[in-house]
PDB file of C-alpha atoms in Angstrom:
ATOM      1  CA  ALA A 204     -13.205 -16.116  59.810  1.00  0.00           C
ATOM      2  CA  GLN A 205     -12.100 -18.636  62.614  1.00  0.00           C
ATOM      3  CA  SER A 206      -9.450 -21.123  61.813  1.00  0.00           C
ATOM      4  CA  VAL A 207      -7.438 -23.924  63.597  1.00  0.00           C
ATOM      5  CA  THR A 208      -3.959 -25.085  62.698  1.00  0.00           C
ATOM      6  CA  GLN A 209      -2.450 -28.214  63.957  1.00  0.00           C
ATOM      7  CA  PRO A 210       1.317 -27.916  62.583  1.00  0.00           C
ATOM      8  CA  ASP A 211       2.097 -31.705  63.191  1.00  0.00           C
ATOM      9  CA  ILE A 212       0.367 -34.288  60.977  1.00  0.00           C
ATOM     10  CA  HIS A 213       2.175 -37.068  62.576  1.00  0.00           C
ATOM     11  CA  ILE A 214       3.847 -37.674  65.579  1.00  0.00           C
ATOM     12  CA  THR A 215       5.699 -40.770  67.076  1.00  0.00           C
ATOM     13  CA  VAL A 216       6.462 -41.237  71.071  1.00  0.00           C
ATOM     14  CA  SER A 217       7.783 -44.017  72.915  1.00  0.00           C
ATOM     15  CA  GLU A 218       5.331 -45.376  75.587  1.00  0.00           C
ATOM     16  CA  GLY A 219       6.082 -43.729  78.934  1.00  0.00           C
ATOM     17  CA  ALA A 220       7.436 -40.573  77.219  1.00  0.00           C
ATOM     18  CA  SER A 221       5.725 -37.166  77.511  1.00  0.00           C
ATOM     19  CA  LEU A 222       3.688 -35.626  74.679  1.00  0.00           C
ATOM     20  CA  GLU A 223       2.519 -32.254  73.579  1.00  0.00           C
ATOM     21  CA  LEU A 224       0.398 -31.480  70.528  1.00  0.00           C
ATOM     22  CA  ARG A 225       0.365 -28.134  69.232  1.00  0.00           C
ATOM     23  CA  CYS A 226      -2.867 -26.248  68.308  1.00  0.00           C
ATOM     24  CA  ASN A 227      -3.011 -22.603  67.141  1.00  0.00           C
ATOM     25  CA  TYR A 228      -6.361 -20.650  66.473  1.00  0.00           C
ATOM     26  CA  SER A 229      -7.691 -17.519  64.979  1.00  0.00           C
ATOM     27  CA  TYR A 230     -10.969 -16.353  66.243  1.00  0.00           C
ATOM     28  CA  GLY A 231     -12.446 -12.891  66.529  1.00  0.00           C
ATOM     29  CA  ALA A 232     -13.944 -13.267  70.004  1.00  0.00           C
ATOM     30  CA  THR A 233     -13.219 -15.104  73.254  1.00  0.00           C
ATOM     31  CA  PRO A 234     -12.398 -18.431  71.959  1.00  0.00           C
ATOM     32  CA  TYR A 235     -14.204 -21.604  73.128  1.00  0.00           C
ATOM     33  CA  LEU A 236     -11.552 -24.421  72.577  1.00  0.00           C
ATOM     34  CA  PHE A 237     -11.741 -28.351  72.733  1.00  0.00           C
ATOM     35  CA  TRP A 238      -9.596 -31.169  72.029  1.00  0.00           C
ATOM     36  CA  TYR A 239     -11.175 -34.364  70.702  1.00  0.00           C
ATOM     37  CA  VAL A 240      -9.576 -37.873  69.887  1.00  0.00           C
ATOM     38  CA  GLN A 241     -10.706 -40.204  67.498  1.00  0.00           C
ATOM     39  CA  SER A 242     -10.005 -43.991  67.068  1.00  0.00           C
ATOM     40  CA  PRO A 243     -10.127 -45.563  63.562  1.00  0.00           C
ATOM     41  CA  GLY A 244     -13.427 -45.873  62.385  1.00  0.00           C
ATOM     42  CA  GLN A 245     -14.877 -44.124  65.403  1.00  0.00           C
ATOM     43  CA  GLY A 246     -16.753 -40.840  66.318  1.00  0.00           C
ATOM     44  CA  LEU A 247     -14.750 -38.113  68.374  1.00  0.00           C
ATOM     45  CA  GLN A 248     -14.654 -38.298  71.970  1.00  0.00           C
ATOM     46  CA  LEU A 249     -14.156 -35.049  73.945  1.00  0.00           C
ATOM     47  CA  LEU A 250     -10.887 -35.023  75.957  1.00  0.00           C
ATOM     48  CA  LEU A 251     -11.238 -31.479  77.433  1.00  0.00           C
ATOM     49  CA  LYS A 252     -12.628 -27.915  76.908  1.00  0.00           C
ATOM     50  CA  TYR A 253     -11.639 -24.355  77.708  1.00  0.00           C
ATOM     51  CA  PHE A 254     -14.359 -21.738  78.064  1.00  0.00           C
ATOM     52  CA  SER A 255     -12.953 -19.166  80.686  1.00  0.00           C
ATOM     53  CA  GLY A 256     -11.127 -19.016  83.988  1.00  0.00           C
ATOM     54  CA  ASP A 257      -8.178 -20.944  84.802  1.00  0.00           C
ATOM     55  CA  THR A 258      -5.971 -21.358  81.596  1.00  0.00           C
ATOM     56  CA  LEU A 259      -4.811 -25.041  82.430  1.00  0.00           C
ATOM     57  CA  VAL A 260      -7.427 -27.444  82.065  1.00  0.00           C
ATOM     58  CA  GLN A 261      -7.656 -30.970  82.969  1.00  0.00           C
ATOM     59  CA  GLY A 262      -9.340 -33.539  80.958  1.00  0.00           C
ATOM     60  CA  ILE A 263      -9.878 -37.218  80.807  1.00  0.00           C
ATOM     61  CA  LYS A 264      -7.354 -40.029  80.283  1.00  0.00           C
ATOM     62  CA  GLY A 265      -4.758 -37.872  82.170  1.00  0.00           C
ATOM     63  CA  PHE A 266      -4.717 -35.393  79.479  1.00  0.00           C
ATOM     64  CA  GLU A 267      -4.346 -31.342  80.031  1.00  0.00           C
ATOM     65  CA  ALA A 268      -4.048 -28.300  77.928  1.00  0.00           C
ATOM     66  CA  GLU A 269      -3.003 -24.655  78.482  1.00  0.00           C
ATOM     67  CA  PHE A 270      -4.615 -21.773  76.820  1.00  0.00           C
ATOM     68  CA  LYS A 271      -2.205 -18.891  75.891  1.00  0.00           C
ATOM     69  CA  ARG A 272      -3.958 -15.860  74.557  1.00  0.00           C
ATOM     70  CA  SER A 273      -0.767 -14.196  73.669  1.00  0.00           C
ATOM     71  CA  GLN A 274       0.298 -16.967  71.562  1.00  0.00           C
ATOM     72  CA  SER A 275      -3.183 -18.090  70.230  1.00  0.00           C
ATOM     73  CA  SER A 276      -2.440 -21.467  71.132  1.00  0.00           C
ATOM     74  CA  PHE A 277      -4.179 -24.481  72.966  1.00  0.00           C
ATOM     75  CA  ASN A 278      -1.494 -27.228  73.420  1.00  0.00           C
ATOM     76  CA  LEU A 279      -2.441 -30.616  74.781  1.00  0.00           C
ATOM     77  CA  ARG A 280      -0.034 -32.559  76.973  1.00  0.00           C
ATOM     78  CA  LYS A 281       0.277 -35.674  78.709  1.00  0.00           C
ATOM     79  CA  PRO A 282       3.087 -36.488  81.208  1.00  0.00           C
ATOM     80  CA  SER A 283       3.422 -40.269  80.161  1.00  0.00           C
ATOM     81  CA  VAL A 284       1.876 -41.861  77.169  1.00  0.00           C
ATOM     82  CA  HIS A 285       0.255 -45.320  76.908  1.00  0.00           C
ATOM     83  CA  TRP A 286      -0.014 -47.429  73.853  1.00  0.00           C
ATOM     84  CA  SER A 287      -3.670 -47.073  74.226  1.00  0.00           C
ATOM     85  CA  ASP A 288      -3.172 -43.339  73.454  1.00  0.00           C
ATOM     86  CA  ALA A 289      -2.651 -43.956  69.754  1.00  0.00           C
ATOM     87  CA  ALA A 290      -5.336 -42.165  67.821  1.00  0.00           C
ATOM     88  CA  GLU A 291      -5.896 -39.048  65.969  1.00  0.00           C
ATOM     89  CA  TYR A 292      -6.368 -35.895  67.862  1.00  0.00           C
ATOM     90  CA  PHE A 293      -8.262 -32.961  67.084  1.00  0.00           C
ATOM     91  CA  CYS A 294      -8.275 -29.253  68.168  1.00  0.00           C
ATOM     92  CA  ALA A 295     -11.304 -27.291  67.648  1.00  0.00           C
ATOM     93  CA  VAL A 296     -12.651 -23.920  68.144  1.00  0.00           C
ATOM     94  CA  GLY A 297     -16.429 -23.119  68.229  1.00  0.00           C
ATOM     95  CA  SER A 298     -19.513 -21.329  69.448  1.00  0.00           C
ATOM     96  CA  GLY A 299     -22.469 -23.316  70.396  1.00  0.00           C
ATOM     97  CA  ASN A 300     -22.630 -26.488  68.553  1.00  0.00           C
ATOM     98  CA  MET A 301     -20.713 -25.333  65.356  1.00  0.00           C
ATOM     99  CA  LEU A 302     -17.041 -26.117  65.810  1.00  0.00           C
ATOM    100  CA  THR A 303     -14.157 -25.524  63.232  1.00  0.00           C
ATOM    101  CA  PHE A 304     -11.405 -28.159  63.515  1.00  0.00           C
ATOM    102  CA  GLY A 305      -7.924 -28.361  62.985  1.00  0.00           C
ATOM    103  CA  GLY A 306      -6.649 -31.047  60.362  1.00  0.00           C
ATOM    104  CA  GLY A 307      -5.747 -33.414  63.145  1.00  0.00           C
ATOM    105  CA  THR A 308      -2.660 -34.960  64.573  1.00  0.00           C
ATOM    106  CA  ARG A 309      -1.895 -38.654  64.224  1.00  0.00           C
ATOM    107  CA  LEU A 310      -0.102 -39.963  67.303  1.00  0.00           C
ATOM    108  CA  MET A 311       1.770 -43.404  67.089  1.00  0.00           C
ATOM    109  CA  VAL A 312       3.200 -45.163  70.138  1.00  0.00           C
ATOM    110  CA  LYS A 313       6.280 -47.162  70.170  1.00  0.00           C
ATOM    111  CA  PRO A 314       6.534 -49.962  72.610  1.00  0.00           C
TER     112      PRO A 314
ATOM    113  CA  LYS B1393     -27.645 -42.447  79.495  1.00  0.00           C
ATOM    114  CA  ALA B1394     -27.419 -43.321  76.046  1.00  0.00           C
ATOM    115  CA  GLY B1395     -25.037 -41.539  73.651  1.00  0.00           C
ATOM    116  CA  VAL B1396     -25.822 -40.026  70.057  1.00  0.00           C
ATOM    117  CA  THR B1397     -27.041 -42.617  67.729  1.00  0.00           C
ATOM    118  CA  GLN B1398     -26.372 -42.648  64.175  1.00  0.00           C
ATOM    119  CA  THR B1399     -27.986 -44.929  61.574  1.00  0.00           C
ATOM    120  CA  PRO B1400     -27.099 -46.747  59.505  1.00  0.00           C
ATOM    121  CA  ARG B1401     -23.462 -47.140  60.285  1.00  0.00           C
ATOM    122  CA  TYR B1402     -22.352 -47.941  56.573  1.00  0.00           C
ATOM    123  CA  LEU B1403     -23.942 -47.265  53.382  1.00  0.00           C
ATOM    124  CA  ILE B1404     -23.034 -47.802  49.832  1.00  0.00           C
ATOM    125  CA  LYS B1405     -24.752 -45.962  47.126  1.00  0.00           C
ATOM    126  CA  THR B1406     -24.403 -45.465  43.416  1.00  0.00           C
ATOM    127  CA  ARG B1407     -23.863 -42.012  41.772  1.00  0.00           C
ATOM    128  CA  GLY B1408     -26.987 -39.846  40.994  1.00  0.00           C
ATOM    129  CA  GLN B1409     -28.984 -41.692  44.126  1.00  0.00           C
ATOM    130  CA  GLN B1410     -29.984 -39.863  47.012  1.00  0.00           C
ATOM    131  CA  VAL B1411     -29.297 -40.833  50.641  1.00  0.00           C
ATOM    132  CA  THR B1412     -30.957 -40.203  54.143  1.00  0.00           C
ATOM    133  CA  LEU B1413     -28.872 -40.316  57.392  1.00  0.00           C
ATOM    134  CA  SER B1414     -30.459 -40.400  60.679  1.00  0.00           C
ATOM    135  CA  CYS B1415     -29.244 -39.155  64.153  1.00  0.00           C
ATOM    136  CA  SER B1416     -30.699 -39.452  67.587  1.00  0.00           C
ATOM    137  CA  PRO B1417     -29.120 -36.930  70.020  1.00  0.00           C
ATOM    138  CA  ILE B1418     -28.621 -37.491  73.621  1.00  0.00           C
ATOM    139  CA  SER B1419     -31.790 -37.445  75.789  1.00  0.00           C
ATOM    140  CA  GLY B1420     -32.602 -33.819  76.572  1.00  0.00           C
ATOM    141  CA  HIS B1421     -30.267 -32.183  73.934  1.00  0.00           C
ATOM    142  CA  ARG B1422     -32.028 -29.829  71.524  1.00  0.00           C
ATOM    143  CA  SER B1423     -29.050 -29.021  69.346  1.00  0.00           C
ATOM    144  CA  VAL B1424     -27.888 -31.299  66.453  1.00  0.00           C
ATOM    145  CA  SER B1425     -25.023 -30.448  64.030  1.00  0.00           C
ATOM    146  CA  TRP B1426     -23.719 -32.315  61.263  1.00  0.00           C
ATOM    147  CA  TYR B1427     -20.215 -32.826  59.883  1.00  0.00           C
ATOM    148  CA  GLN B1428     -18.377 -34.426  56.971  1.00  0.00           C
ATOM    149  CA  GLN B1429     -15.107 -35.964  57.432  1.00  0.00           C
ATOM    150  CA  THR B1430     -12.818 -36.923  54.472  1.00  0.00           C
ATOM    151  CA  PRO B1431      -9.074 -37.527  54.180  1.00  0.00           C
ATOM    152  CA  GLY B1432      -8.613 -34.624  51.820  1.00  0.00           C
ATOM    153  CA  GLN B1433     -10.771 -31.908  53.662  1.00  0.00           C
ATOM    154  CA  GLY B1434     -10.767 -33.051  57.063  1.00  0.00           C
ATOM    155  CA  LEU B1435     -13.839 -32.194  59.338  1.00  0.00           C
ATOM    156  CA  GLN B1436     -16.210 -29.675  57.941  1.00  0.00           C
ATOM    157  CA  PHE B1437     -19.448 -28.143  59.444  1.00  0.00           C
ATOM    158  CA  LEU B1438     -22.379 -28.980  57.117  1.00  0.00           C
ATOM    159  CA  PHE B1439     -25.268 -27.462  59.284  1.00  0.00           C
ATOM    160  CA  GLU B1440     -26.853 -27.076  62.799  1.00  0.00           C
ATOM    161  CA  TYR B1441     -30.426 -27.440  64.123  1.00  0.00           C
ATOM    162  CA  PHE B1442     -32.021 -26.203  67.082  1.00  0.00           C
ATOM    163  CA  SER B1443     -35.464 -26.731  67.772  1.00  0.00           C
ATOM    164  CA  GLU B1444     -36.448 -27.757  64.617  1.00  0.00           C
ATOM    165  CA  THR B1445     -34.747 -24.733  62.924  1.00  0.00           C
ATOM    166  CA  GLN B1446     -31.781 -24.495  61.062  1.00  0.00           C
ATOM    167  CA  ARG B1447     -29.493 -21.864  62.865  1.00  0.00           C
ATOM    168  CA  ASN B1448     -26.167 -22.265  61.010  1.00  0.00           C
ATOM    169  CA  LYS B1449     -25.080 -23.649  57.613  1.00  0.00           C
ATOM    170  CA  GLY B1450     -21.398 -24.557  56.230  1.00  0.00           C
ATOM    171  CA  ASN B1451     -20.317 -24.071  52.877  1.00  0.00           C
ATOM    172  CA  PHE B1452     -21.968 -27.151  51.131  1.00  0.00           C
ATOM    173  CA  PRO B1453     -23.978 -27.049  47.864  1.00  0.00           C
ATOM    174  CA  GLY B1454     -27.800 -27.280  48.217  1.00  0.00           C
ATOM    175  CA  ARG B1455     -27.698 -30.873  47.414  1.00  0.00           C
ATOM    176  CA  PHE B1456     -26.948 -31.314  51.314  1.00  0.00           C
ATOM    177  CA  SER B1457     -29.905 -30.746  53.368  1.00  0.00           C
ATOM    178  CA  GLY B1458     -31.275 -31.493  56.872  1.00  0.00           C
ATOM    179  CA  ARG B1459     -33.988 -31.336  59.093  1.00  0.00           C
ATOM    180  CA  GLN B1460     -34.946 -31.612  62.789  1.00  0.00           C
ATOM    181  CA  PHE B1461     -38.050 -33.305  64.128  1.00  0.00           C
ATOM    182  CA  SER B1462     -40.069 -32.165  67.437  1.00  0.00           C
ATOM    183  CA  ASN B1463     -38.258 -35.086  69.505  1.00  0.00           C
ATOM    184  CA  SER B1464     -34.706 -33.376  68.435  1.00  0.00           C
ATOM    185  CA  ARG B1465     -34.138 -36.393  66.012  1.00  0.00           C
ATOM    186  CA  SER B1466     -32.436 -35.158  62.903  1.00  0.00           C
ATOM    187  CA  GLU B1467     -31.872 -36.406  59.486  1.00  0.00           C
ATOM    188  CA  MET B1468     -29.617 -35.330  56.750  1.00  0.00           C
ATOM    189  CA  ASN B1469     -30.137 -35.964  53.079  1.00  0.00           C
ATOM    190  CA  VAL B1470     -27.757 -35.832  50.006  1.00  0.00           C
ATOM    191  CA  SER B1471     -29.485 -35.990  46.483  1.00  0.00           C
ATOM    192  CA  THR B1472     -27.769 -36.646  43.290  1.00  0.00           C
ATOM    193  CA  LEU B1473     -24.835 -38.386  44.927  1.00  0.00           C
ATOM    194  CA  GLU B1474     -21.271 -37.707  43.460  1.00  0.00           C
ATOM    195  CA  LEU B1475     -18.009 -39.870  44.038  1.00  0.00           C
ATOM    196  CA  GLY B1476     -16.820 -36.865  46.259  1.00  0.00           C
ATOM    197  CA  ASP B1477     -19.566 -37.302  48.776  1.00  0.00           C
ATOM    198  CA  SER B1478     -18.090 -40.409  49.997  1.00  0.00           C
ATOM    199  CA  ALA B1479     -17.109 -39.679  53.691  1.00  0.00           C
ATOM    200  CA  LEU B1480     -17.910 -40.209  57.234  1.00  0.00           C
ATOM    201  CA  TYR B1481     -20.850 -38.133  58.321  1.00  0.00           C
ATOM    202  CA  LEU B1482     -20.757 -37.388  62.125  1.00  0.00           C
ATOM    203  CA  CYS B1483     -23.627 -36.003  64.113  1.00  0.00           C
ATOM    204  CA  ALA B1484     -23.156 -34.098  67.414  1.00  0.00           C
ATOM    205  CA  SER B1485     -25.634 -33.036  69.902  1.00  0.00           C
ATOM    206  CA  SER B1486     -25.398 -30.503  72.580  1.00  0.00           C
ATOM    207  CA  LEU B1487     -27.781 -29.438  75.243  1.00  0.00           C
ATOM    208  CA  ARG B1488     -28.336 -25.846  73.949  1.00  0.00           C
ATOM    209  CA  ALA B1489     -27.323 -23.763  70.999  1.00  0.00           C
ATOM    210  CA  THR B1490     -26.307 -20.563  72.587  1.00  0.00           C
ATOM    211  CA  SER B1491     -23.563 -18.406  71.379  1.00  0.00           C
ATOM    212  CA  GLY B1492     -21.553 -19.577  74.439  1.00  0.00           C
ATOM    213  CA  GLY B1493     -19.596 -22.395  75.188  1.00  0.00           C
ATOM    214  CA  THR B1494     -21.310 -25.714  75.339  1.00  0.00           C
ATOM    215  CA  GLU B1495     -20.058 -29.158  74.864  1.00  0.00           C
ATOM    216  CA  ALA B1496     -20.860 -31.240  71.865  1.00  0.00           C
ATOM    217  CA  PHE B1497     -21.033 -35.026  71.752  1.00  0.00           C
ATOM    218  CA  PHE B1498     -20.343 -37.017  68.666  1.00  0.00           C
ATOM    219  CA  GLY B1499     -22.014 -40.191  67.406  1.00  0.00           C
ATOM    220  CA  GLN B1500     -19.986 -43.121  65.766  1.00  0.00           C
ATOM    221  CA  GLY B1501     -20.791 -41.813  62.428  1.00  0.00           C
ATOM    222  CA  THR B1502     -22.298 -43.066  59.001  1.00  0.00           C
ATOM    223  CA  ARG B1503     -19.653 -44.289  56.664  1.00  0.00           C
ATOM    224  CA  LEU B1504     -21.005 -43.545  53.201  1.00  0.00           C
ATOM    225  CA  THR B1505     -19.499 -44.797  49.998  1.00  0.00           C
ATOM    226  CA  VAL B1506     -20.506 -43.841  46.648  1.00  0.00           C
ATOM    227  CA  VAL B1507     -19.744 -45.969  43.727  1.00  0.00           C
TER     228      VAL B1507
END
């Protein structure tokens, strides 16, 4: 069975600092990996996806993620965090329109 | 292009009642999936519909059901509501439902409160 683990439930960073959110997955075949962001009371917005090819993928809002098959990881990064990045972030693995999500990481940004 | 539209946005129901939630996918998208989001269990897959057929189902009791219409709009129904069914229900649409990679786009969700 596929699963996703996000080890950090909460992360606090200062505005302008770099960010890395961790994601580890378990999947039997070639994984299709995603990062979504959710603001309070809202739906999920797709930040980026990995299907195949270049293991470093660029997304919206200045985010990027790196797929490392040997470590079963798909960590999300941003070089400089803005206050508007405060939200909850979900890593997901899926096939078609059926996704398995991690538990989420809540990001807080200090001024 | 309009996004995924879910109605209503908020619902309050009493235990034992039933509820129907609606989802209109992005124009041209034929796959619709439903998810339940709760603080305790997180985001859990309910079911997926493609071309009016249920393709996949998550581990939920039979009280949770859904359907898809010929215009790809989908409804999910929960019968005999329990307090634990209080959650944010999210609908996602995608262009296709192959076994390969495809993007899923989410609606704003319906917040169901069972009292």
